[in-house]
PDB file of C-alpha atoms and ligand atoms in Angstrom:
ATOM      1  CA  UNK K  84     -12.701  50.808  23.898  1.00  0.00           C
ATOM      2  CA  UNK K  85     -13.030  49.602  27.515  1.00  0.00           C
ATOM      3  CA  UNK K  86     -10.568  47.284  28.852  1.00  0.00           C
ATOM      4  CA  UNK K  87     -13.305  44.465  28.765  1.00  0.00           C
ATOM      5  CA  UNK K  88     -14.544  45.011  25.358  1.00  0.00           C
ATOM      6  CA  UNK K  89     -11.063  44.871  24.437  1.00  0.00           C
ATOM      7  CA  UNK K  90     -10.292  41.550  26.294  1.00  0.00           C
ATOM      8  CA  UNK K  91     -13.862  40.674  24.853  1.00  0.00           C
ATOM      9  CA  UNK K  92     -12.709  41.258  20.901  1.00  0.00           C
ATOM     10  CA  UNK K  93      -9.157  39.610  21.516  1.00  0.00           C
ATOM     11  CA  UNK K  94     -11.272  36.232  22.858  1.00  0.00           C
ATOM     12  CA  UNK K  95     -13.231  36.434  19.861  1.00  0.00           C
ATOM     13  CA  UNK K  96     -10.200  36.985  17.228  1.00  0.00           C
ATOM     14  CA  UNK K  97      -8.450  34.038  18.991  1.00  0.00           C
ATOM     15  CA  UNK K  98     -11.578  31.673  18.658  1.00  0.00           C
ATOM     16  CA  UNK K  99     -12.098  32.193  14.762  1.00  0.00           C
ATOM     17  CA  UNK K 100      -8.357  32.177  14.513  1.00  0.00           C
ATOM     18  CA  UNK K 101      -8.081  29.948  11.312  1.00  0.00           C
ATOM     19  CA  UNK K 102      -6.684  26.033  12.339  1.00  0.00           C
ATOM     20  CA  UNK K 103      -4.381  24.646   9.610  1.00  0.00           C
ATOM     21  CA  UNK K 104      -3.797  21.516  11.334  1.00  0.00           C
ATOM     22  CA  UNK K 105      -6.710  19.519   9.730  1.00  0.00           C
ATOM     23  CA  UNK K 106      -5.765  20.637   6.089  1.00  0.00           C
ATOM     24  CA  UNK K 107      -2.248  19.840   7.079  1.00  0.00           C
ATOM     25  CA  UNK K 108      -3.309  16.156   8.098  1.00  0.00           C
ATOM     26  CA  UNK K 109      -5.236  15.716   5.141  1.00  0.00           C
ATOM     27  CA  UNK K 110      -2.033  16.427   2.934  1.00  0.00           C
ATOM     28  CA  UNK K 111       0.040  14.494   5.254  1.00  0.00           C
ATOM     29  CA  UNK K 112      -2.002  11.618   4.041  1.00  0.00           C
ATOM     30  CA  UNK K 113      -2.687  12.405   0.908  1.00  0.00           C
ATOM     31  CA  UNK K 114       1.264  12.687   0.326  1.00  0.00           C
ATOM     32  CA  UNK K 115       1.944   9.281   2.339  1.00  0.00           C
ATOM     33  CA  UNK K 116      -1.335   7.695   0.137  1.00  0.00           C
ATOM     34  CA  UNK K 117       0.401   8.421  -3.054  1.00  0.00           C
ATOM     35  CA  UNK K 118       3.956   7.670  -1.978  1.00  0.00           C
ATOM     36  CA  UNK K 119       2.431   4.152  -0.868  1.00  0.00           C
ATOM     37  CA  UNK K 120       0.073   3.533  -3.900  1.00  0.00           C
ATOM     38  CA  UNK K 121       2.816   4.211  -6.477  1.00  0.00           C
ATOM     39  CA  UNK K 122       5.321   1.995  -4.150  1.00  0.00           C
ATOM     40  CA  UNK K 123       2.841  -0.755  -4.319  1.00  0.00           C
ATOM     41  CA  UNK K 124       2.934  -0.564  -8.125  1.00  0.00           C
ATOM     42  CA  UNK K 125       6.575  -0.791  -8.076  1.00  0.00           C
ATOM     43  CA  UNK K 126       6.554  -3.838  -5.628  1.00  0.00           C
ATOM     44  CA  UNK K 127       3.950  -5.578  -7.581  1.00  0.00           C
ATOM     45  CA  UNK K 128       5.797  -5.414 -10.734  1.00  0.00           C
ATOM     46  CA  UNK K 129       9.213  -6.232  -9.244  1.00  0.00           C
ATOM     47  CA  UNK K 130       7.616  -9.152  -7.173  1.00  0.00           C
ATOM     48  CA  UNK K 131       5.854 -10.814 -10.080  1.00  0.00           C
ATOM     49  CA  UNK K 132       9.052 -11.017 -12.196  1.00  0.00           C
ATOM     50  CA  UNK K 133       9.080 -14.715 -10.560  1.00  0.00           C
ATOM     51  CA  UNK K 134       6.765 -15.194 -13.563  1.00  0.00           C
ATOM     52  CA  UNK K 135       9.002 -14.239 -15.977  1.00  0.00           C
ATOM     53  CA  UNK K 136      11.584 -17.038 -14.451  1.00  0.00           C
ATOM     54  CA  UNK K 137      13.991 -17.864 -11.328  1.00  0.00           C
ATOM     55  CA  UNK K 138      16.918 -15.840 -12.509  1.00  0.00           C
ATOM     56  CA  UNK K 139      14.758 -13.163 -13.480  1.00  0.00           C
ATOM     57  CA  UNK K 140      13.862 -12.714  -9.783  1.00  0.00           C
ATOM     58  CA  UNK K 141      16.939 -13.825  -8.684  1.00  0.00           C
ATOM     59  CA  UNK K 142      18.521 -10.947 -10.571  1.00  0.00           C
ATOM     60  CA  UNK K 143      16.032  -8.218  -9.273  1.00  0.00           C
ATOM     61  CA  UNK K 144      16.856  -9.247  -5.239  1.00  0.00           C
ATOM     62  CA  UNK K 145      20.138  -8.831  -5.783  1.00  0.00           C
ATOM     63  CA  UNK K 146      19.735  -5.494  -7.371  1.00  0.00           C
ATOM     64  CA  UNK K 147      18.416  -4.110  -4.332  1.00  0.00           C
ATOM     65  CA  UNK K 148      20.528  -6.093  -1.913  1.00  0.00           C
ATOM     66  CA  UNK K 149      23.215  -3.675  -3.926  1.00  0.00           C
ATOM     67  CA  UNK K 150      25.398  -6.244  -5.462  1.00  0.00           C
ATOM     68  CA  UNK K 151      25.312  -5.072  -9.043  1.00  0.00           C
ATOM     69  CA  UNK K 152      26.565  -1.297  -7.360  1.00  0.00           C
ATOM     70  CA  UNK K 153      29.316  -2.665  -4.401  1.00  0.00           C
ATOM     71  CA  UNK K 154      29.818  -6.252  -5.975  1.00  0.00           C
ATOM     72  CA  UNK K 155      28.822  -7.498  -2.846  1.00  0.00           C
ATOM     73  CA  UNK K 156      24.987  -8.561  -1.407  1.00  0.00           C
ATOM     74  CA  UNK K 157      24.354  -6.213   1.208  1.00  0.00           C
ATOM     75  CA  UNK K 158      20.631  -7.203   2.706  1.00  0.00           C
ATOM     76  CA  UNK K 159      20.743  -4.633   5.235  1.00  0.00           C
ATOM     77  CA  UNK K 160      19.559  -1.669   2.330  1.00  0.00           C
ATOM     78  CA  UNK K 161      16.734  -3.867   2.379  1.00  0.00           C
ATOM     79  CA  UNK K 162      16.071  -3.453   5.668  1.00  0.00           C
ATOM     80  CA  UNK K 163      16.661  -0.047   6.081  1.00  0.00           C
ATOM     81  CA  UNK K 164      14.168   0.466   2.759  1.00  0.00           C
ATOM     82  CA  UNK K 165      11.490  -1.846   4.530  1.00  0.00           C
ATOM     83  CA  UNK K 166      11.758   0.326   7.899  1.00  0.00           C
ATOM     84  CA  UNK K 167      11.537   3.850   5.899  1.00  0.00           C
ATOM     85  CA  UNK K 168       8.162   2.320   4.003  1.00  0.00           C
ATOM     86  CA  UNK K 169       7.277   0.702   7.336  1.00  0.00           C
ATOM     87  CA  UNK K 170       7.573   4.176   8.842  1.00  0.00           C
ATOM     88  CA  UNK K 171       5.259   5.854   5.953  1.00  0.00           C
ATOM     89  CA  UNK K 172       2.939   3.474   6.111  1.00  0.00           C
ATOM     90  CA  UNK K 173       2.374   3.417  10.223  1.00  0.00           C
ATOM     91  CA  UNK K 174       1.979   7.397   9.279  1.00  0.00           C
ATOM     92  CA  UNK K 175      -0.525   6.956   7.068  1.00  0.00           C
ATOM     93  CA  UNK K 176      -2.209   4.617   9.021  1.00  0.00           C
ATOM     94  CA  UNK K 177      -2.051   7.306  12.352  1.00  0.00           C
ATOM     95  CA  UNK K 178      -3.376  10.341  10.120  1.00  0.00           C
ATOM     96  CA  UNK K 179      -6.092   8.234   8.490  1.00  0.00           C
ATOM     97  CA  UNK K 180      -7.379   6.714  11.555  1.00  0.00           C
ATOM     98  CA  UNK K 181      -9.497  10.462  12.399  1.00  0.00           C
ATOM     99  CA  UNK K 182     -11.642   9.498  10.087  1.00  0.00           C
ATOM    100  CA  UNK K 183     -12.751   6.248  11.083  1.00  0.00           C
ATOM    101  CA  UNK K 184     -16.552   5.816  12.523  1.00  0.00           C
ATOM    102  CA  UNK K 185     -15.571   6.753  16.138  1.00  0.00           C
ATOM    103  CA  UNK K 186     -18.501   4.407  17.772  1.00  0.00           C
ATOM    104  CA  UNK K 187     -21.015   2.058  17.037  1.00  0.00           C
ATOM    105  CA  UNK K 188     -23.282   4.750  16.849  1.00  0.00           C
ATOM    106  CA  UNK K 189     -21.461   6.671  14.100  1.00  0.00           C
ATOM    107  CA  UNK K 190     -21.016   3.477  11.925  1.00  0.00           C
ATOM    108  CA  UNK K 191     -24.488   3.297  11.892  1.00  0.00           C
ATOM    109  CA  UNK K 192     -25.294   6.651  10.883  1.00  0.00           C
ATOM    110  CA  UNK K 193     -22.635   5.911   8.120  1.00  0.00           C
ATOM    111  CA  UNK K 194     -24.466   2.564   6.880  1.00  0.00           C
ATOM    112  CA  UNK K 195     -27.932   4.579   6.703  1.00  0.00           C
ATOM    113  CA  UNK K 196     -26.738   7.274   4.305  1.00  0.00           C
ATOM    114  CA  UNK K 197     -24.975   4.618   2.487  1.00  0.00           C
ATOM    115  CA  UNK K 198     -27.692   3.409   1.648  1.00  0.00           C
ATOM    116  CA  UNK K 199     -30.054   6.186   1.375  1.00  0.00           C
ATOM    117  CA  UNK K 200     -27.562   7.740  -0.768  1.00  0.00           C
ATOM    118  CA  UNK K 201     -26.720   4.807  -3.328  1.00  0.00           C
ATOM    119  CA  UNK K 202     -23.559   6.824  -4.304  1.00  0.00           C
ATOM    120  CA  UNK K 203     -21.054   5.142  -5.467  1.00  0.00           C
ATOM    121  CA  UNK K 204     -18.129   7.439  -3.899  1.00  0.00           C
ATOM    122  CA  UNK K 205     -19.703   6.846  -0.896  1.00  0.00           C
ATOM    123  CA  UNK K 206     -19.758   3.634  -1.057  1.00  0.00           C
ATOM    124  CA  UNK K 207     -15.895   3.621  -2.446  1.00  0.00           C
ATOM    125  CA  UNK K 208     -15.092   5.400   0.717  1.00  0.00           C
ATOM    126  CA  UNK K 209     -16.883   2.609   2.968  1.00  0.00           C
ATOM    127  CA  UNK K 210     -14.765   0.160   1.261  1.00  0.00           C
ATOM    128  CA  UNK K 211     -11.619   1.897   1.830  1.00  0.00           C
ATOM    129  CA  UNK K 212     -12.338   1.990   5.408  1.00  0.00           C
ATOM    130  CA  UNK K 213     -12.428  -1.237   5.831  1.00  0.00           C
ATOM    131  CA  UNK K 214      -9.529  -2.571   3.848  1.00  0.00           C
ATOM    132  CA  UNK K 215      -7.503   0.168   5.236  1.00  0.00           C
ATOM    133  CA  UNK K 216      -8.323  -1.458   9.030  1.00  0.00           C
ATOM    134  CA  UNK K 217      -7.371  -5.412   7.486  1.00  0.00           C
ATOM    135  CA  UNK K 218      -4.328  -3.601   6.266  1.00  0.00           C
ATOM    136  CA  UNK K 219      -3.404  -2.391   9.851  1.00  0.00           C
ATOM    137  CA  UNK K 220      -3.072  -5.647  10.741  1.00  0.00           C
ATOM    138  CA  UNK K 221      -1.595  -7.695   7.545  1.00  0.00           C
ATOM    139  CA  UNK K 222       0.591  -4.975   6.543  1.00  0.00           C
ATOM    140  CA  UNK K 223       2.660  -4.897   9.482  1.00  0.00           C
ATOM    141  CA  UNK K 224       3.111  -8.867   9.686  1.00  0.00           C
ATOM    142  CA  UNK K 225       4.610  -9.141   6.519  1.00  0.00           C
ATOM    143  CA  UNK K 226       6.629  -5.127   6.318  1.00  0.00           C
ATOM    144  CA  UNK K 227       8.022  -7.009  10.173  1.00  0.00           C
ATOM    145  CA  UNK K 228       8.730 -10.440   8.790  1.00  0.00           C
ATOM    146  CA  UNK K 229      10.815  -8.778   5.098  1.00  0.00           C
ATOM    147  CA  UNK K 230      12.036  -6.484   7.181  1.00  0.00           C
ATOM    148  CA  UNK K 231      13.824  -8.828   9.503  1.00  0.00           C
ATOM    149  CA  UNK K 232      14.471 -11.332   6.833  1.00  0.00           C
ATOM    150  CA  UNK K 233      16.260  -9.142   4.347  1.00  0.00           C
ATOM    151  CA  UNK K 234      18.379 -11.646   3.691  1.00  0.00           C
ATOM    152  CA  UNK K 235      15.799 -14.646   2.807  1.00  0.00           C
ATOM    153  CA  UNK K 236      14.195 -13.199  -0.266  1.00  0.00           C
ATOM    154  CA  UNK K 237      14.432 -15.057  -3.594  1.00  0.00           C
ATOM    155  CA  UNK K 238      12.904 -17.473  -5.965  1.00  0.00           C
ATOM    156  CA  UNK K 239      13.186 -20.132  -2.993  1.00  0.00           C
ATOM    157  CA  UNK K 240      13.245 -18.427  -0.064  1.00  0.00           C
ATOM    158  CA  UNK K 241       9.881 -16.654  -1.348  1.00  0.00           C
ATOM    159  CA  UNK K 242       8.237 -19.605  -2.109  1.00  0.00           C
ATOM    160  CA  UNK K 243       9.109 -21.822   1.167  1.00  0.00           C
ATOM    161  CA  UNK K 244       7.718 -18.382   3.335  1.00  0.00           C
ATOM    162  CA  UNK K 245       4.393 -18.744   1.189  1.00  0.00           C
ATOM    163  CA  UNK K 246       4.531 -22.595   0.966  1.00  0.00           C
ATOM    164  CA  UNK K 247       6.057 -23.543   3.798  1.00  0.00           C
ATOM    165  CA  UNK K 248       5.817 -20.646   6.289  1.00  0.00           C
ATOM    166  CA  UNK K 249       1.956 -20.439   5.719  1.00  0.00           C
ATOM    167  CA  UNK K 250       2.265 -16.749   4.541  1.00  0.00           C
ATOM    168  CA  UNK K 251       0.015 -18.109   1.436  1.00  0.00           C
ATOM    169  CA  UNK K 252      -3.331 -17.054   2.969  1.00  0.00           C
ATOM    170  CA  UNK K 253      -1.903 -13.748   4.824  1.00  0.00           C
ATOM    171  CA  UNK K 254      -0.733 -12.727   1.230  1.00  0.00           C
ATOM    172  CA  UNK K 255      -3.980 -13.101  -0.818  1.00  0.00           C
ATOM    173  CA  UNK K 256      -5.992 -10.966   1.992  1.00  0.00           C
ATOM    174  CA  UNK K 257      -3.218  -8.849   1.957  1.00  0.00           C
ATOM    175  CA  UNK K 258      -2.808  -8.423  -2.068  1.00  0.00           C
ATOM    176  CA  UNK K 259      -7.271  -7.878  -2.297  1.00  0.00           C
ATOM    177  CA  UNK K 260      -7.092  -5.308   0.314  1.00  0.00           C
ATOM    178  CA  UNK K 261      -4.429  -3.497  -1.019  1.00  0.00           C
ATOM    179  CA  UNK K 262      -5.219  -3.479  -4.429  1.00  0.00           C
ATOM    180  CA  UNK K 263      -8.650  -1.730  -3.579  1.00  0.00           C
ATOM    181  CA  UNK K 264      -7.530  -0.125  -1.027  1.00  0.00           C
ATOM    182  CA  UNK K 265      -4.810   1.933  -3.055  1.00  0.00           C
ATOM    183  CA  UNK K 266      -6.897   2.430  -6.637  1.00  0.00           C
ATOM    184  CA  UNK K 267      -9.883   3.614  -4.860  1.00  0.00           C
ATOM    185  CA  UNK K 268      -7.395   6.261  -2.753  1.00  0.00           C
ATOM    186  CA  UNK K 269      -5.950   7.218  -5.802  1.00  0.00           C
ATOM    187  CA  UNK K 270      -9.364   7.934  -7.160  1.00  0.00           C
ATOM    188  CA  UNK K 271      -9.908   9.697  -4.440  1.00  0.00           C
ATOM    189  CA  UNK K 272      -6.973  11.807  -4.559  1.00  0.00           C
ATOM    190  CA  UNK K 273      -7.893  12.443  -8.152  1.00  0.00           C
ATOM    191  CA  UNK K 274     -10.899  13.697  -7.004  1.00  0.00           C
ATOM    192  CA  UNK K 275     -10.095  15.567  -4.302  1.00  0.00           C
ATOM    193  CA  UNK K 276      -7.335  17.500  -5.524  1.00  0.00           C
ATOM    194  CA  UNK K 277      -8.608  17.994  -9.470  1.00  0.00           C
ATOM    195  CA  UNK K 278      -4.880  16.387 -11.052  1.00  0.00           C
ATOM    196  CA  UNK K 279      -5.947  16.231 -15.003  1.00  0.00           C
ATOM    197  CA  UNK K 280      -9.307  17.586 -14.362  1.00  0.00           C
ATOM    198  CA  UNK K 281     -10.910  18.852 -17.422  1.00  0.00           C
ATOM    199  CA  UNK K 282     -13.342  20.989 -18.762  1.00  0.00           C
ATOM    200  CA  UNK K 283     -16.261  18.915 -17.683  1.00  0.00           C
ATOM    201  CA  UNK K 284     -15.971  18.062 -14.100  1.00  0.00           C
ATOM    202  CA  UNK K 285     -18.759  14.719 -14.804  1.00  0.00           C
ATOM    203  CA  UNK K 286     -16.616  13.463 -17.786  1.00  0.00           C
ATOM    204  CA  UNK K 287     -13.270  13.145 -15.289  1.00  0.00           C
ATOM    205  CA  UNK K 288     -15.033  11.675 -12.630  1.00  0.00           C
ATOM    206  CA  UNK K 289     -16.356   8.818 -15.424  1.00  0.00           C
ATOM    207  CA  UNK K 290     -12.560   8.894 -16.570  1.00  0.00           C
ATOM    208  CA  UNK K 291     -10.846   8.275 -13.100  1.00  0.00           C
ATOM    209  CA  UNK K 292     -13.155   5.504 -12.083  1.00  0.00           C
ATOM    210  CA  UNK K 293     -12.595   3.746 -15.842  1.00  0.00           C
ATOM    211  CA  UNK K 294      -9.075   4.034 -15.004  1.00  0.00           C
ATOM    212  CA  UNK K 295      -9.631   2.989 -11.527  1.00  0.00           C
ATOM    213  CA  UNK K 296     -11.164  -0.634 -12.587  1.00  0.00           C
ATOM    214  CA  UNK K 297      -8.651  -1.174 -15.045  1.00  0.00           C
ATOM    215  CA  UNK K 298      -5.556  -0.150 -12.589  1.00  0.00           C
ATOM    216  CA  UNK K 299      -7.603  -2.367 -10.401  1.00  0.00           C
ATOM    217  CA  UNK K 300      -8.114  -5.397 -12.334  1.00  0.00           C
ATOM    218  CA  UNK K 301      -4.387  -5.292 -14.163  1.00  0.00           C
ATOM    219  CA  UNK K 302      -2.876  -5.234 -10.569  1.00  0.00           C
ATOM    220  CA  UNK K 303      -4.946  -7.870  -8.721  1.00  0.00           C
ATOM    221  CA  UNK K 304      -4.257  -9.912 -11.835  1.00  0.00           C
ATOM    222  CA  UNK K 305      -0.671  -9.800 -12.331  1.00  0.00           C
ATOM    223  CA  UNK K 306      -1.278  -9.930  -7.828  1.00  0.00           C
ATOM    224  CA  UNK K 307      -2.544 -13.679  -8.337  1.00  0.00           C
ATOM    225  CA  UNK K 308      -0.718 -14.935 -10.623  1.00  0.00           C
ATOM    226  CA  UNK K 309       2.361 -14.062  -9.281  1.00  0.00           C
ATOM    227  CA  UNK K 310       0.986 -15.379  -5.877  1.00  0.00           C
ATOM    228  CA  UNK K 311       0.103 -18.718  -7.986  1.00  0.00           C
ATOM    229  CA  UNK K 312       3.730 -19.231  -9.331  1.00  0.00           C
ATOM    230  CA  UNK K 313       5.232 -19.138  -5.409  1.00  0.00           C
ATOM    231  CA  UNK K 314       2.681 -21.568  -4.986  1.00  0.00           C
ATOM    232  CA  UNK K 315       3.823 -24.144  -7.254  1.00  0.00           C
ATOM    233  CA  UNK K 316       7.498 -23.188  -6.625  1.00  0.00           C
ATOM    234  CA  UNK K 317       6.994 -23.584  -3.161  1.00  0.00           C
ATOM    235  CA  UNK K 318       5.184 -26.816  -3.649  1.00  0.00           C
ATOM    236  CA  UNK K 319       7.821 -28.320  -5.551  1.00  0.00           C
ATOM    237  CA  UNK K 320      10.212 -26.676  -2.908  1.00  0.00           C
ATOM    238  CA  UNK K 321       8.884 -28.234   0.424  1.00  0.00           C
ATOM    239  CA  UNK K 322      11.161 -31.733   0.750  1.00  0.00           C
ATOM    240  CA  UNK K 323      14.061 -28.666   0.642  1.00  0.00           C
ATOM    241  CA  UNK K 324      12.927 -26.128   2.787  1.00  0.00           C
ATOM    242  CA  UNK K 325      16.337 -23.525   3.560  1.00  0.00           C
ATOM    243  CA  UNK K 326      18.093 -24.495   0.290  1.00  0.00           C
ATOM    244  CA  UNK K 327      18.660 -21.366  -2.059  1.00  0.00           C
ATOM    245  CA  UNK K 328      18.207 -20.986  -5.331  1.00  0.00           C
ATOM    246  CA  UNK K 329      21.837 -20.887  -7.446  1.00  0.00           C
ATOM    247  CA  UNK K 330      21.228 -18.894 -10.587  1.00  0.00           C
ATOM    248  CA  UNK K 331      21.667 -20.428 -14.205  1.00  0.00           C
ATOM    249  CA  UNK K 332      25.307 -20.148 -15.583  1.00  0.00           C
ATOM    250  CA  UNK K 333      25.203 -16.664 -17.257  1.00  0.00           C
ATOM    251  CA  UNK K 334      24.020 -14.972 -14.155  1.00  0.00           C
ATOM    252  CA  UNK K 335      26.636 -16.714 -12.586  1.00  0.00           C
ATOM    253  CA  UNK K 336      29.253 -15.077 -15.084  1.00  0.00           C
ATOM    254  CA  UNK K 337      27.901 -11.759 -15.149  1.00  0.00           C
ATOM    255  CA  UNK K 338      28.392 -11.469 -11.149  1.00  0.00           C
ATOM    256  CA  UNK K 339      31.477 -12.828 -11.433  1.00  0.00           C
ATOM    257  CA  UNK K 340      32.644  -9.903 -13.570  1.00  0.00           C
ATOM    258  CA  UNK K 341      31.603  -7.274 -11.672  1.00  0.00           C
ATOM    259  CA  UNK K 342      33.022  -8.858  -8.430  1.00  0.00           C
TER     260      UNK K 342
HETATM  261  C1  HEM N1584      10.150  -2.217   1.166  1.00  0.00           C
HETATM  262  C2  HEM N1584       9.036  -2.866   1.525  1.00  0.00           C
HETATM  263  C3  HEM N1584       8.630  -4.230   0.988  1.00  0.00           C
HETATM  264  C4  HEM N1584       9.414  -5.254   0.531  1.00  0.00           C
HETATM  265  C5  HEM N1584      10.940  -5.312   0.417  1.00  0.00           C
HETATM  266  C6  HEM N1584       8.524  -6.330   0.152  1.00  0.00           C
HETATM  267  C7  HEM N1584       8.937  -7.550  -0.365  1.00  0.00           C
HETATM  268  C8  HEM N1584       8.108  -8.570  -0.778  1.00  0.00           C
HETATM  269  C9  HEM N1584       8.561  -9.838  -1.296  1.00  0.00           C
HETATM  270  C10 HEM N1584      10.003 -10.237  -1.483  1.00  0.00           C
HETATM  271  C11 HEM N1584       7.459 -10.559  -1.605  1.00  0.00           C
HETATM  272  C12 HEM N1584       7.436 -11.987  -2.192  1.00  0.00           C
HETATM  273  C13 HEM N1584       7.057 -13.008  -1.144  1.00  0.00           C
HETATM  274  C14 HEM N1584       8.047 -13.088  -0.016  1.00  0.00           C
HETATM  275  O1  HEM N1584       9.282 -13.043  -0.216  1.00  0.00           O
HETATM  276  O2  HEM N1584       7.585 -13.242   1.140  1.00  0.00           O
HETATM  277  C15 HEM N1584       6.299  -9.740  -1.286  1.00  0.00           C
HETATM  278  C16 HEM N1584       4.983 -10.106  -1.486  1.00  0.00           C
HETATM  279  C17 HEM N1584       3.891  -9.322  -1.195  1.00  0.00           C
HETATM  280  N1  HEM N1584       3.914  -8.070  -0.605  1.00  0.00           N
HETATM  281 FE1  HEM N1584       5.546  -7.028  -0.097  1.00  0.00          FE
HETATM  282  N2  HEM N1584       7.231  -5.945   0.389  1.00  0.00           N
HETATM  283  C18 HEM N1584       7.245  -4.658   0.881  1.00  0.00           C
HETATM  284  C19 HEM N1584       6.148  -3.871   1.228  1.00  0.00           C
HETATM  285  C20 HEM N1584       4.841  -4.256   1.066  1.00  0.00           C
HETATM  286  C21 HEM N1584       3.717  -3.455   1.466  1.00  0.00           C
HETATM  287  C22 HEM N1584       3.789  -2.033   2.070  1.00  0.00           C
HETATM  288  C23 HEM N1584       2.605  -4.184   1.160  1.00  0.00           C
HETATM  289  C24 HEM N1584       1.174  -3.808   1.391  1.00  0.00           C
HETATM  290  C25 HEM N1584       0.775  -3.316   2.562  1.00  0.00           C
HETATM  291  C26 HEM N1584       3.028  -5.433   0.542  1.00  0.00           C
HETATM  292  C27 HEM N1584       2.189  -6.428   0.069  1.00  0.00           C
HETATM  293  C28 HEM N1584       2.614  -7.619  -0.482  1.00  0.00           C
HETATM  294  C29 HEM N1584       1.712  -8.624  -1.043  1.00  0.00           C
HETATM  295  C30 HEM N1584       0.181  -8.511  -1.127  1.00  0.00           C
HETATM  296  C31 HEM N1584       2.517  -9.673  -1.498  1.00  0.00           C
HETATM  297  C32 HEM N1584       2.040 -10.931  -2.216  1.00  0.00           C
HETATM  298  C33 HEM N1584       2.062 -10.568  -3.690  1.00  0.00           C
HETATM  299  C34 HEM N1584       1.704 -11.720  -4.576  1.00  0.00           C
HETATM  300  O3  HEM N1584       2.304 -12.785  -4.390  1.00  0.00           O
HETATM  301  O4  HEM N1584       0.864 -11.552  -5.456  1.00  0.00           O
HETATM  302  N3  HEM N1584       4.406  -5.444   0.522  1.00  0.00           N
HETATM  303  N4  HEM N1584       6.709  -8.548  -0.769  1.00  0.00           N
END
């Protein structure tokens, strides 16, 4: 072989040299998607205990703040938690942006076989797109605000940031976009990478998306009403804005023994 056909073939082996940086993004954001979405479950459900009363919240903040472990409030794990799901989620948000519609041009070519299409994934995927770019935005407000104010959560100091602090409105954007914004990526993940896939590849897909609109509809549920009983707390709350809540006597004694 000539030294040019050999320089020739070594070009050509180095162009089709496989890339595994795109399937390694992908993962990177599928991992970060799931870590986020199953998060989001966990904060939902620890966030609406407000319904189940004052203390019951009450209790739960001071669980993480560490006080039931060091029999002492320490608000900075809080923090630090906030900043490592602040980090994931800026991540996520850096990986996923590749596949937004680069130009005006490419949005439109989108919307057309949207349409033509009428396929519901596609469609899903559209909708994901554009809660995932409101959640750019809302999503860091309120990860910078808890994060910063570690020390102000509770069953009052909540409901005077939703009440009083206007976060009301910021929060119900917030809690739509992220409820379909994290079932539908879950779907997708579902899809993508075949977890509980069975026989009948038709059957799962009808599977997922039943599970999808109840995951869905539970969560953006228990979402409201829980936003709803800040509300009213907060309403109630506003003549004493900066007072926090004391928990009922037996709270009371049960930190008092571990102190
Ligand atoms: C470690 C991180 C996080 C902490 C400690 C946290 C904490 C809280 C707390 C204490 C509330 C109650 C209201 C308040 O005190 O202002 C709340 C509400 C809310 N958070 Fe988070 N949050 C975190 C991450 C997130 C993320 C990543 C999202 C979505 C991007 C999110 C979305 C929401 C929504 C939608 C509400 C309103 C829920 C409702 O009232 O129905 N949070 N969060």
């Amino acid at each position: 072989m000539s030294e040019l056909e050999k320089s020739e073939s070594e070009s050509g082996s180095r162009r089709h040299k496989f890339d595994p940086m795109p399937a390694k993004l992908d993962f990177v954001q599928s991992a970060t998607g799931l870590f986020l979405a199953l998060f989001m479950w966990g904060h939902m459900l620890f966030v609406s205990t407000i319904l189940l009363g004052n203390d019951a919240m009450y209790t739960v903040t001071k669980f993480f703040e560490g006080e039931y472990i060091f029999g002492k409030s320490y608000p900075a794990i809080v923090t630090i938690s906030v900043a490592i799901v602040f980090a994931i989620f800026i991540l996520h948000a850096l990986v996923a942006m590749r596949k937004f519609p680069g130009s005006y041009r490419e949005y439109r070519i989108y919307k057309q076989h949207m349409k033509q299409m009428k396929h519901s994934d596609t469609t899903l995927w559209f909708y994901q797109i554009m809660t995932g770019f409101v959640m750019f935005f809302l999503g860091s407000v309120h990860l910078y605000i808890i994060m910063t104010n570690s020390g102000d959560i509770g069953p009052y100091a909540s409901a005077d940031r939703v009440v009083s602090q206007w976060m009301a409105p910021l929060y119900l954007l917030l809690l739509l976009a992220v409820e379909f914004h994290g079932s539908i990526g879950l779907y997708r993940l579902m899809m993508k990478w075949g977890w509980l896939e069975g026989k009948d590849p038709k059957a799962s897909r009808k599977r997922y998306k039943r599970a999808k609109y109840i995951i869905t509809a539970f969560f953006l549920t228990l979402g409201l009403l829980t936003l709803a009983a800040y509300i009213k707390i907060g309403i109630a709350h506003q003549d004493k804005v900066g007072e926090r809540y004391t928990p009922t006597a037996s709270i009371q004694q049960y930190e008092g023994g571990i102190a």
